[in-house]
PDB file of C-alpha atoms in Angstrom:
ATOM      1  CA  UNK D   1     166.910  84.657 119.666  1.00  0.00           C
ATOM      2  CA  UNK D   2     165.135  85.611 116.587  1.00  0.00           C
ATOM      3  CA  UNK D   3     168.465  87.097 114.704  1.00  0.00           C
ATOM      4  CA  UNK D   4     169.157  90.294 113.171  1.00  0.00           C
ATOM      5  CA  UNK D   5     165.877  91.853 112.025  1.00  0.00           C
ATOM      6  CA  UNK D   6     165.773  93.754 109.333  1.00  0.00           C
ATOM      7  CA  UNK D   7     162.676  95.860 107.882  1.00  0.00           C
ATOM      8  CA  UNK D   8     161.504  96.498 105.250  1.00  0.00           C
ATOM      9  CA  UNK D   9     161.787  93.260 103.475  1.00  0.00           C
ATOM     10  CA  UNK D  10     161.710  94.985  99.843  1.00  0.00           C
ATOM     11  CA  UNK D  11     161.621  98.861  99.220  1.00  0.00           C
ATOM     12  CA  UNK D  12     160.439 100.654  95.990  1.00  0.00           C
ATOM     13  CA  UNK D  13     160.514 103.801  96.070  1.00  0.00           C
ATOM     14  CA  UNK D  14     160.906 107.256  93.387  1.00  0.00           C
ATOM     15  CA  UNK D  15     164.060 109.090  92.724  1.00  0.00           C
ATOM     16  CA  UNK D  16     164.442 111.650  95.144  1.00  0.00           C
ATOM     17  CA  UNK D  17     162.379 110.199  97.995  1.00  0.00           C
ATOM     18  CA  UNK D  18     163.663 109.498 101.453  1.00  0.00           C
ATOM     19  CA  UNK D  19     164.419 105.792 102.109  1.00  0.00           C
ATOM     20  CA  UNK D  20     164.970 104.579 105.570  1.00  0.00           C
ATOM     21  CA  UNK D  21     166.183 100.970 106.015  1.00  0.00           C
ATOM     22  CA  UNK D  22     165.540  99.586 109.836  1.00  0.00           C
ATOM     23  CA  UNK D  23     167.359  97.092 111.982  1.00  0.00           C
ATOM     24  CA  UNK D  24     167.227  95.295 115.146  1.00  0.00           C
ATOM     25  CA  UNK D  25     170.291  93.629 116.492  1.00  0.00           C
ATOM     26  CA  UNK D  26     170.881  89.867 117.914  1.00  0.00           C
ATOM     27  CA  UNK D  27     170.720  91.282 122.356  1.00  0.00           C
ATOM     28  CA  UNK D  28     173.683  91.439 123.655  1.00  0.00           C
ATOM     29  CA  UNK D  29     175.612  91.986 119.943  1.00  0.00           C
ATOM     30  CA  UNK D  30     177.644  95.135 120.777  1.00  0.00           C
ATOM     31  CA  UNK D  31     178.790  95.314 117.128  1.00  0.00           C
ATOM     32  CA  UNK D  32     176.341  96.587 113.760  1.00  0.00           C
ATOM     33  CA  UNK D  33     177.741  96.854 110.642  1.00  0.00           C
ATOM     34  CA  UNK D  34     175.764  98.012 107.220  1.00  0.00           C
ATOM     35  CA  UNK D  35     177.018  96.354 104.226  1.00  0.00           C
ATOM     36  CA  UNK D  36     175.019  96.831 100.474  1.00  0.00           C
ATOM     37  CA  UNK D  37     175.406  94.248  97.979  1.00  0.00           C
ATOM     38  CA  UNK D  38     175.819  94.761  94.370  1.00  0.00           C
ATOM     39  CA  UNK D  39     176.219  92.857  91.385  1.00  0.00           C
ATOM     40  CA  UNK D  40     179.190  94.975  90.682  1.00  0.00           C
ATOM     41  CA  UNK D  41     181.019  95.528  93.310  1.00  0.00           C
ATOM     42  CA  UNK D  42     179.709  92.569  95.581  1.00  0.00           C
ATOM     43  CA  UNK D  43     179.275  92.837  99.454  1.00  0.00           C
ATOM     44  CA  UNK D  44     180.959  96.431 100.886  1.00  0.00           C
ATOM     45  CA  UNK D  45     180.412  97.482 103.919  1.00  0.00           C
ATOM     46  CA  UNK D  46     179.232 101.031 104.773  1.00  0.00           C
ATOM     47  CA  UNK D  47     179.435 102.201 108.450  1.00  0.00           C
ATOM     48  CA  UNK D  48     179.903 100.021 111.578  1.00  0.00           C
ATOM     49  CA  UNK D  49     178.456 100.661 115.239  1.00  0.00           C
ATOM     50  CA  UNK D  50     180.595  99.510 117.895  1.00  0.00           C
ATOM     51  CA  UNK D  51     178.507  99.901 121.751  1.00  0.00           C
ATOM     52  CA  UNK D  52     176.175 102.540 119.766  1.00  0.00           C
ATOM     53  CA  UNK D  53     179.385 104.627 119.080  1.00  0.00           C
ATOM     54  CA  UNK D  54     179.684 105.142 114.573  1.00  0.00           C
ATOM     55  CA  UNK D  55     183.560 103.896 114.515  1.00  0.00           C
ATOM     56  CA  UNK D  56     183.635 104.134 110.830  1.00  0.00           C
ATOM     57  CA  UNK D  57     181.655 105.481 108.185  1.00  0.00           C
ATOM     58  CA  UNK D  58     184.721 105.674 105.617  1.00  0.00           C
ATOM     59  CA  UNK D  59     182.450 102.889 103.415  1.00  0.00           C
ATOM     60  CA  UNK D  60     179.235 105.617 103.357  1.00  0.00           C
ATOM     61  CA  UNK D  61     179.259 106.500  99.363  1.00  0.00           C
ATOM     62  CA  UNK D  62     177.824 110.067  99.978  1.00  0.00           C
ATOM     63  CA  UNK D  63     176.401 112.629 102.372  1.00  0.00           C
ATOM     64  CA  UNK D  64     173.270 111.613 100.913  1.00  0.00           C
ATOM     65  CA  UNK D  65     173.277 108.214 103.264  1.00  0.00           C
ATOM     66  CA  UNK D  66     173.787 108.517 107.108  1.00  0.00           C
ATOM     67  CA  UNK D  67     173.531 105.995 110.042  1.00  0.00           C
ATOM     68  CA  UNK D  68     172.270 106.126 113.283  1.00  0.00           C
ATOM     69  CA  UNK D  69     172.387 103.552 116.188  1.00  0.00           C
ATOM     70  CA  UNK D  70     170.029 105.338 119.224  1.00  0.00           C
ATOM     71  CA  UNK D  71     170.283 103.029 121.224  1.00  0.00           C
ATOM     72  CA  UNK D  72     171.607  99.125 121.790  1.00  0.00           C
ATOM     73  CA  UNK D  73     168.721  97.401 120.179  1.00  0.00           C
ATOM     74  CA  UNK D  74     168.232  99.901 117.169  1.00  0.00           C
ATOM     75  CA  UNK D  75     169.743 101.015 114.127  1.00  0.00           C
ATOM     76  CA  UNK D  76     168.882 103.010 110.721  1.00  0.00           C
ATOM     77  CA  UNK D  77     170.245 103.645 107.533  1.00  0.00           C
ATOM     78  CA  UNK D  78     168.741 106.368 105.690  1.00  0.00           C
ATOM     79  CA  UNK D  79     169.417 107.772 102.298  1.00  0.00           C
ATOM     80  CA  UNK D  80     167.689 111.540 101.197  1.00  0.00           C
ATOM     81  CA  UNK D  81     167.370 112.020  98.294  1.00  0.00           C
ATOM     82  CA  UNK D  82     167.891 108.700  97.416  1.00  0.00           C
ATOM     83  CA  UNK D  83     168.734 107.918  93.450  1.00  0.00           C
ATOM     84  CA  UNK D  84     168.202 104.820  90.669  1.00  0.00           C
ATOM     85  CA  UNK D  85     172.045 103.822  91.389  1.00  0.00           C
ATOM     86  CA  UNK D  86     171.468 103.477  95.513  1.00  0.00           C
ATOM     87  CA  UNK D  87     169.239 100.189  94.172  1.00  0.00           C
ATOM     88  CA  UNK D  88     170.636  97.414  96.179  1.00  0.00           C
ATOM     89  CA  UNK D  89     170.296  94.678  98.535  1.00  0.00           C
ATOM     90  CA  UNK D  90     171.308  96.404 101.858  1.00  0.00           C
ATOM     91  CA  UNK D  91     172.423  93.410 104.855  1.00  0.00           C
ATOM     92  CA  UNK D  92     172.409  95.012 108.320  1.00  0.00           C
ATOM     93  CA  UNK D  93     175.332  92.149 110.538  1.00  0.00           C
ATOM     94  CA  UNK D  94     176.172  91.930 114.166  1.00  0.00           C
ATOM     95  CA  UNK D  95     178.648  91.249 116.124  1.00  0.00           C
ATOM     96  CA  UNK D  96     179.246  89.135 119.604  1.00  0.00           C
ATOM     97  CA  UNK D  97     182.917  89.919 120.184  1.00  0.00           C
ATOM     98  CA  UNK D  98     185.841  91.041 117.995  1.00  0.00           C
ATOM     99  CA  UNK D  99     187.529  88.407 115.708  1.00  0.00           C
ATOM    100  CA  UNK D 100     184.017  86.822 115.571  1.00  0.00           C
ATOM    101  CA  UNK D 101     181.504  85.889 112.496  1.00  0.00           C
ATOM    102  CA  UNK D 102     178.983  88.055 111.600  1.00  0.00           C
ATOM    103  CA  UNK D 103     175.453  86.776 112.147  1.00  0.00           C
ATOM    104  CA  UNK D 104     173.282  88.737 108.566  1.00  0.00           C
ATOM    105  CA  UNK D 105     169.733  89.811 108.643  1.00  0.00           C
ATOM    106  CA  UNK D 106     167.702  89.138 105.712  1.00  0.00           C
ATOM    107  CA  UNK D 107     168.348  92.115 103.945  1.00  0.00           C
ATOM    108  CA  UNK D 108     166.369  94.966 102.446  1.00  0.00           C
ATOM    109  CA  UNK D 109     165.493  95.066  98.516  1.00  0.00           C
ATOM    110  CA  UNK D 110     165.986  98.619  97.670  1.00  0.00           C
ATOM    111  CA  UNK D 111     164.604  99.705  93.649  1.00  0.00           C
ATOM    112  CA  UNK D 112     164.711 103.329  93.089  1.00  0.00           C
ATOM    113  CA  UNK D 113     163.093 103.990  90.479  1.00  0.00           C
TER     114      UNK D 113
ATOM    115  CA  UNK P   1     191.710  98.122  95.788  1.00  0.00           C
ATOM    116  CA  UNK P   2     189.641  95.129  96.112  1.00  0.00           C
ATOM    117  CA  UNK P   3     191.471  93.349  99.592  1.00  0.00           C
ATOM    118  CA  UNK P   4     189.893  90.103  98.970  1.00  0.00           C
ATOM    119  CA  UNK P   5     189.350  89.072  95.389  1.00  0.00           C
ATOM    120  CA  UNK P   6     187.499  85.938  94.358  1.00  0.00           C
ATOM    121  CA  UNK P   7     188.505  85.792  90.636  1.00  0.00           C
ATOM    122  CA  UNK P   8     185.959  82.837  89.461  1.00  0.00           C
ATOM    123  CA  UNK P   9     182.047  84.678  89.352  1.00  0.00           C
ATOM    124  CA  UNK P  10     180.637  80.847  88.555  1.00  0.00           C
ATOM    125  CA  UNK P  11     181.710  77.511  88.614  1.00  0.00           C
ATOM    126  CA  UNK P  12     179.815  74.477  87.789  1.00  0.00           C
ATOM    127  CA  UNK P  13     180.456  71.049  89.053  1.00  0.00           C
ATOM    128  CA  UNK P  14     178.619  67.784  88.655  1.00  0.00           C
ATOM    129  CA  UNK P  15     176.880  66.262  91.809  1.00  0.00           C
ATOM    130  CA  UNK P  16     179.025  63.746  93.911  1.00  0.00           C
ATOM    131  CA  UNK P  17     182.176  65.341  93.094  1.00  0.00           C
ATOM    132  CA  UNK P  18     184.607  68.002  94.687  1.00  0.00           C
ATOM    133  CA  UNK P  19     183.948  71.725  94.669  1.00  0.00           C
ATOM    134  CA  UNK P  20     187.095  73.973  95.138  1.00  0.00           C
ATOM    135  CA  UNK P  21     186.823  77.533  95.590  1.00  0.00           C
ATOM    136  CA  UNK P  22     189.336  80.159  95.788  1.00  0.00           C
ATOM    137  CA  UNK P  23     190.028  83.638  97.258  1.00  0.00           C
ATOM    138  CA  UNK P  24     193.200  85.856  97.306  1.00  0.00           C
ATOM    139  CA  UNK P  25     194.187  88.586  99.935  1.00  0.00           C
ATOM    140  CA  UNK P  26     196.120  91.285  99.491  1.00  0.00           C
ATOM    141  CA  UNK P  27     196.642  92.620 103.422  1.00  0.00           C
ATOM    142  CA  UNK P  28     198.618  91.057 105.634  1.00  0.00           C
ATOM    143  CA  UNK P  29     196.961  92.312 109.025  1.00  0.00           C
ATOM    144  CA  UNK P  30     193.696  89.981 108.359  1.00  0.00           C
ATOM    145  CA  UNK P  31     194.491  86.653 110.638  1.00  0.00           C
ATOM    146  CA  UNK P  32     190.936  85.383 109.979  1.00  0.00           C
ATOM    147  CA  UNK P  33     189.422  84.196 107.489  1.00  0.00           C
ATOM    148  CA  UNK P  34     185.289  82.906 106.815  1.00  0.00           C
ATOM    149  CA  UNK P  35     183.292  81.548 104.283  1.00  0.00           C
ATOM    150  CA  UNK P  36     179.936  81.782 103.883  1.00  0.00           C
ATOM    151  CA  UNK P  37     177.282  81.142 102.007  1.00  0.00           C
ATOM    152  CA  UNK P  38     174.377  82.977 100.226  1.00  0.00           C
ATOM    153  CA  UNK P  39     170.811  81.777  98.894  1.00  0.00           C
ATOM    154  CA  UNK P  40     168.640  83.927  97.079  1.00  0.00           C
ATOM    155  CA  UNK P  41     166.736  86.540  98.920  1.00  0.00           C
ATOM    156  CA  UNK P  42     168.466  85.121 102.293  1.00  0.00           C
ATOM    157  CA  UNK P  43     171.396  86.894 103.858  1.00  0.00           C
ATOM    158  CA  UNK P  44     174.164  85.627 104.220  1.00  0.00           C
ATOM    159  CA  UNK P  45     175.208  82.313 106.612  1.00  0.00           C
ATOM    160  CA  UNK P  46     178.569  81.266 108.141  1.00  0.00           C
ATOM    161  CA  UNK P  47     179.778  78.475 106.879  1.00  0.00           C
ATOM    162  CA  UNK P  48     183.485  77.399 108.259  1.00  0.00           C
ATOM    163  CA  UNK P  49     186.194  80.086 109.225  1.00  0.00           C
ATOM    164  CA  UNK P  50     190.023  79.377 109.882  1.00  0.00           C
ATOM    165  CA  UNK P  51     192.501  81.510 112.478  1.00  0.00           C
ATOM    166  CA  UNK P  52     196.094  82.204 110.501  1.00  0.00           C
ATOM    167  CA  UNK P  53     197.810  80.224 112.898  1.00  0.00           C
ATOM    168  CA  UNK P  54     196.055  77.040 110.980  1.00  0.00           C
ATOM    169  CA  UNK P  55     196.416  75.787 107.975  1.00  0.00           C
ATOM    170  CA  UNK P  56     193.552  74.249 108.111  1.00  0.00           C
ATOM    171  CA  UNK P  57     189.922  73.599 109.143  1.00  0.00           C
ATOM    172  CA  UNK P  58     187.932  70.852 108.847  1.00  0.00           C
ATOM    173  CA  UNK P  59     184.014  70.498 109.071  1.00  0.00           C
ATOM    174  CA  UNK P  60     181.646  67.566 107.768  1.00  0.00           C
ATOM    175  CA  UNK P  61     181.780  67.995 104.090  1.00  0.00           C
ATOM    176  CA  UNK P  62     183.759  71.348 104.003  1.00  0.00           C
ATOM    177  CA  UNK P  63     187.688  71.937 104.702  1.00  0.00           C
ATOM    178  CA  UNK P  64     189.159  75.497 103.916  1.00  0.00           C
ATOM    179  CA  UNK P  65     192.768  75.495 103.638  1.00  0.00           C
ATOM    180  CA  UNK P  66     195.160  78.181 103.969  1.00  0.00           C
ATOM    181  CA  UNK P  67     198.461  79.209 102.823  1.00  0.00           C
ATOM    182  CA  UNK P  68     199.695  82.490 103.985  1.00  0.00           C
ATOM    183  CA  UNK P  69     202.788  82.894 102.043  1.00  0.00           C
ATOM    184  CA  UNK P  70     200.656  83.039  99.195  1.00  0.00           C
ATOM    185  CA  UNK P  71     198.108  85.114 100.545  1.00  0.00           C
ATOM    186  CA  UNK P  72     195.630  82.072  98.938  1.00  0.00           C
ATOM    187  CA  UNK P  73     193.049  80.192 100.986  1.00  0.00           C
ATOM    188  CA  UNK P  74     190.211  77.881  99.642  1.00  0.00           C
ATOM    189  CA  UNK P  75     187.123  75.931 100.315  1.00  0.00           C
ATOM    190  CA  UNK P  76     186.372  72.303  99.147  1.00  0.00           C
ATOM    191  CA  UNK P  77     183.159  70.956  99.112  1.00  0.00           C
ATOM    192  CA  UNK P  78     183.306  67.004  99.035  1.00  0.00           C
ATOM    193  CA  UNK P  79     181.347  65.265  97.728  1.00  0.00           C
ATOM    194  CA  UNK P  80     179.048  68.145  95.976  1.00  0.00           C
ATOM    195  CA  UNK P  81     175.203  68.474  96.839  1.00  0.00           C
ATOM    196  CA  UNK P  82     172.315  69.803  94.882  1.00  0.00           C
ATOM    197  CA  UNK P  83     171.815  71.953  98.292  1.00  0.00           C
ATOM    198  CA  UNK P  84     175.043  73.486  98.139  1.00  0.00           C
ATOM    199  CA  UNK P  85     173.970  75.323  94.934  1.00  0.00           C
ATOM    200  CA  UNK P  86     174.379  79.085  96.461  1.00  0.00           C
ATOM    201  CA  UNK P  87     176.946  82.371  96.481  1.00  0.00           C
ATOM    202  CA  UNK P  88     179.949  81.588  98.110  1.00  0.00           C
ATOM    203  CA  UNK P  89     181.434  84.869  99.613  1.00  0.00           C
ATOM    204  CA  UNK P  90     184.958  84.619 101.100  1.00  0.00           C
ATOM    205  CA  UNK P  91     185.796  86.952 103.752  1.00  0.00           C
ATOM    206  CA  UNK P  92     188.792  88.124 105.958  1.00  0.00           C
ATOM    207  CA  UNK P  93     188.853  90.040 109.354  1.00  0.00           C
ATOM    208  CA  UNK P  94     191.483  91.415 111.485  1.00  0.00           C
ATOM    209  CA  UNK P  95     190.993  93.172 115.174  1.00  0.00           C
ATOM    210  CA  UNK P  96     187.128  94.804 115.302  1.00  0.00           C
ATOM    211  CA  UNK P  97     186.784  96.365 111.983  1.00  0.00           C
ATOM    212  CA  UNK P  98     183.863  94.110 110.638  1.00  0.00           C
ATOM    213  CA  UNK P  99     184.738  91.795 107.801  1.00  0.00           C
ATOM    214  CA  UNK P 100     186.218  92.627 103.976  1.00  0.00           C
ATOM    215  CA  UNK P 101     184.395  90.583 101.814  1.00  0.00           C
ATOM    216  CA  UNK P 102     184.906  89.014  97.976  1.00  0.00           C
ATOM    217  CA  UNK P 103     182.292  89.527  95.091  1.00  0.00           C
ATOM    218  CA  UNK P 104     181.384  86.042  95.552  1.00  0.00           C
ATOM    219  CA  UNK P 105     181.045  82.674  93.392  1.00  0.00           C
ATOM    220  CA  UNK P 106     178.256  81.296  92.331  1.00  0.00           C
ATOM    221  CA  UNK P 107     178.855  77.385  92.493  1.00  0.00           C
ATOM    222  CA  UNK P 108     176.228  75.412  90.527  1.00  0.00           C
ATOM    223  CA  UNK P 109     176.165  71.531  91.484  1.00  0.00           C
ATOM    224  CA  UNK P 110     174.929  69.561  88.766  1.00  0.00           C
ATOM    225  CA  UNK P 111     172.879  66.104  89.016  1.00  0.00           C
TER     226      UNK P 111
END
């Protein structure tokens, strides 16, 4: 298996743009969770996917990002308008089974500039 | 409320010797805990976990030890590598909610 996938690598992108952050999930991974890392408030997670279903989104800073998980080998994280302070490192993880460690992607550079 | 605080952002240690890193809890639901480990513009890896019915776990080069009174567990590295220069993120998990994770450490192993 090739691992979580994540696309793009690195993002830059102007205030106010739409941003849309991809990932593909390890098969068979019933489990997704988004998680940004920043220098200030380190690794938090977002929303989390669990068999396509959003279980909770309580992490999500504003309306302005939202999460979708179509179907079992998909998932997106999309922020409109996006703004300077959404610059991150975003880390899309999955999940085999409950209690389990989570397997990262590679993560996506986001600069808004 | 940060759950799982990592209080040290760097520590440096010299090459050969033992690296201890530490990480506090505040919630008494998580029963495991991970470690794992971060280079630059990678995400991050697993390194070693532990269940809270141990007190520890033992792997190679790397033993995390944990003591649940205190809410305290920690990671040695022994003996230190240049390649273990990275972000160590602690991280605790209880039932299917994902994982809480610290800020992180930055460990620097110097030759």
């Amino acid at each position: 298996d090739a691992g979580v996938i994540q696309s793009p690598r690195h993002e830059v992108t102007e205030m106010g743009q739409e941003v849309t952050l991809r990932c593909k999930p390890i098969s068979g991974h019933n489990s997704l969770f988004w998680y940004r890392q920043t220098m200030m408030r380190g690794l938090e997670l977002l929303i989390y996917f669990n068999n396509n279903v959003p279980i909770d989104d309580s992490g999500m800073p504003e309306d302005r990002f939202s999460a979708k998980m179509p179907n079992a080998s998909f998932s997106t994280l999309k922020i409109q308008p996006s703004e300077p302070r959404d610059s991150a490192v975003y880390f899309c993880a999955t999940q085999g089974e409950a209690n389990e460690k989570l397997f990262f992607g590679s993560g996506t550079q986001l600069s808004v500039l | 409320d940060q759950q799982v605080k990592q209080n040290s952002p760097s520590l440096s240690v010299q090459e050969g010797r033992i690296s201890i890193l530490n990480c506090d809890y505040t919630n008494s639901m998580f029963d495991y805990f991970l470690w794992y480990k971060k280079y630059p513009a990678e995400g991050p890896t697993f390194l070693i976990s532990i269940s809270s019915i141990k007190d520890k776990n033992e792997d190679g080069r790397f033993t995390v030890f944990l003591n649940k009174s205190a809410k305290h567990l920690s990671l040695h590295i022994v003996p230190s590598q240049p390649g273990d220069s990275a972000v160590y993120f602690c991280a605790a998990g209880g039932g299917a909610d994902g994982l809480t994770f610290g800020k992180g450490t930055h460990l620097i192993i110097q030759p």
